[in-house]
Coordinates of C-alpha atoms in Angstrom, one line a residue:
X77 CA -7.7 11.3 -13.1
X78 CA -8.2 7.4 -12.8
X79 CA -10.2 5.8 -9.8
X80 CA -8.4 3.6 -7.4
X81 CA -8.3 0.6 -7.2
X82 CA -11.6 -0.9 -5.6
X83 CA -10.2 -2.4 -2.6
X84 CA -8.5 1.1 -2.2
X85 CA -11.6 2.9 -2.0
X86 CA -13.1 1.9 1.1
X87 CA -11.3 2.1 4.8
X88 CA -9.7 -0.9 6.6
X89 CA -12.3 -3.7 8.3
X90 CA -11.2 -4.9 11.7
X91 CA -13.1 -7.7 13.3
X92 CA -12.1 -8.0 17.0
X93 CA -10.8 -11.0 18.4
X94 CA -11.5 -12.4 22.0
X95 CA -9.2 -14.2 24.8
X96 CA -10.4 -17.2 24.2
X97 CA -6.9 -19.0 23.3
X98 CA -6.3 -21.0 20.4
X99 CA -4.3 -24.0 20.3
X100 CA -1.3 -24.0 19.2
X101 CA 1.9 -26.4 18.6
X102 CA 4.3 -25.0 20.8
X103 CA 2.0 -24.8 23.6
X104 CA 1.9 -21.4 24.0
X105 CA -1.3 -19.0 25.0
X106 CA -2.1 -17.4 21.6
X107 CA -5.5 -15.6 21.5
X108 CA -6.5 -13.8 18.5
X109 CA -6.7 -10.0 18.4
X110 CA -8.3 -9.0 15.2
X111 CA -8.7 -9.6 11.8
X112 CA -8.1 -6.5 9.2
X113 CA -9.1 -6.7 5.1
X114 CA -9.7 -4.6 2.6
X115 CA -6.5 -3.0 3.4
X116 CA -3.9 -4.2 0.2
X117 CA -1.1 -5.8 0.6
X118 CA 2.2 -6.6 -1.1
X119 CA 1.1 -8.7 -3.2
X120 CA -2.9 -7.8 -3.8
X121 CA -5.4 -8.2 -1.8
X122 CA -5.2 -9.4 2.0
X123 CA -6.6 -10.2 4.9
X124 CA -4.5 -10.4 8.4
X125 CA -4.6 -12.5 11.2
X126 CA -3.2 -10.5 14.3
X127 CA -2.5 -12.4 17.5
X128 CA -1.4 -11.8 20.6
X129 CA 1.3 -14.2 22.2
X130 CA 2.9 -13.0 25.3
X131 CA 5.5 -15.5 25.5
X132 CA 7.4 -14.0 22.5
X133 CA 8.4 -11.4 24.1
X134 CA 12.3 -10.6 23.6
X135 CA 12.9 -9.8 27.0
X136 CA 10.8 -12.2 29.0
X137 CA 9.4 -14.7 26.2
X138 CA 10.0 -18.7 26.4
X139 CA 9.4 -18.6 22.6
X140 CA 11.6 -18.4 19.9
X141 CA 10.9 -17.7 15.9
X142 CA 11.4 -21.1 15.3
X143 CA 8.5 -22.4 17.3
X144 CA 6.5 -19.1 17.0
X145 CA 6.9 -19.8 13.4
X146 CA 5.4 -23.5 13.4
X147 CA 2.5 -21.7 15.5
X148 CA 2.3 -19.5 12.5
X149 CA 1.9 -22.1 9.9
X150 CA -0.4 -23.9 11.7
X151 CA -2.5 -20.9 12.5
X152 CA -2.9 -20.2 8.7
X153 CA -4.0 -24.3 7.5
X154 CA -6.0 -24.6 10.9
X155 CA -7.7 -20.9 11.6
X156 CA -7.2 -18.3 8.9
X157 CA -8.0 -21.2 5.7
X158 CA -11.4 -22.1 6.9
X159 CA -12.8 -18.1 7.7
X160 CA -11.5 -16.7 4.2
X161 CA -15.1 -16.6 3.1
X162 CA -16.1 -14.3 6.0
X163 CA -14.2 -11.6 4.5
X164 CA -15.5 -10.7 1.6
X165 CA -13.7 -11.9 -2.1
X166 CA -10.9 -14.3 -1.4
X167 CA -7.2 -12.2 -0.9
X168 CA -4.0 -12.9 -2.8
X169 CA -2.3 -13.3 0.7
X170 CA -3.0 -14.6 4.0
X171 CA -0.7 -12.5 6.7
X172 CA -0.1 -14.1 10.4
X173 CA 1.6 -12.0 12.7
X174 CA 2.5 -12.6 16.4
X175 CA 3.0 -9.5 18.7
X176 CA 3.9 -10.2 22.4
X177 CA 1.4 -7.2 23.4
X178 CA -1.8 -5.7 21.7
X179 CA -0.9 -3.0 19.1
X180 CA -3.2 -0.9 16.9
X181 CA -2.9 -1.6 13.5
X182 CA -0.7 0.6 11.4
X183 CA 0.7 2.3 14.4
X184 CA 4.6 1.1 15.6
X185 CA 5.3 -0.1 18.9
X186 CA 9.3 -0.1 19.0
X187 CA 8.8 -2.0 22.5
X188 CA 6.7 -4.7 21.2
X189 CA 8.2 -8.0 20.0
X190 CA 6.2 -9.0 16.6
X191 CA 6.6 -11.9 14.1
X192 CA 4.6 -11.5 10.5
X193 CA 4.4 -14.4 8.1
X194 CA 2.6 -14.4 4.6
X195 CA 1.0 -16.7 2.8
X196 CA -0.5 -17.5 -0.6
X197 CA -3.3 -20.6 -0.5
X198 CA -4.2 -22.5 -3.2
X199 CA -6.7 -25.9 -2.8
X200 CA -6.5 -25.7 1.1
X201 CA -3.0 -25.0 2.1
X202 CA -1.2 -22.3 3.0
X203 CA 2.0 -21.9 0.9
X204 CA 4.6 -19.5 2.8
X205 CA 5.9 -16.9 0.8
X206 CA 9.0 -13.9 1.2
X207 CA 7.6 -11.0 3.0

């Protein structure tokens, strides 16, 4: 039997975020609500950037994907790109996502409204990729 994968063998790391709100193009409140690596991802290693931003919300939300989207960009050259090195080695992917309401991670939340974006960086920029 072979050993897994080393960042297989240890359990997820989840740094809580605060409600201190981050700026953001659109406008919008966006806070952060945690950061999770040593989890893989599609593509390799990865470490998430979950936010909260109520005003996505499907029912009652003033933002669309397009601007939420812009948001998301921005949040990964202006936020995630300069705390890489807080995490441990540097990830193969950078993942933003939005959700309109807190939600544990791994768990589905069919009422929730949630955007996620991934990225790839190389030399300080975030380049988006399919996800």
């Amino acid at each position: 039997m072979t050993d897994p994968m080393p960042e297989q063998q240890s359990d997820p790391q989840i740094e809580l975020g605060n409600e201190t709100l981050i700026p953001v193009p659109s406008g919008q409140p966006v806070f952060l609500q945690d950061v999770v690596w040593n989890v893989p991802g599609p593509e390799g290693l990865a470490v998430r950037f979950r936010f909260i931003a109520p005003q996505i919300a499907r029912d009652t939300g003033t933002v669309g994907y397009e601007e939420a989207s812009e948001d998301i960009f921005h949040l990964c050259q202006t936020f995630a790109l300069p705390r890489l090195s807080d995490f441990g080695p540097q990830p193969t992917q950078v993942i933003i996502s939005f959700s309109d309401q807190p939600v544990p991670f791994g768990e589905t939340a069919p009422e929730a409204t949630q955007f996620f974006e991934a990225f790839t960086h190389q030399d300080g920029i975030c380049m988006w990729e399919i996800y």
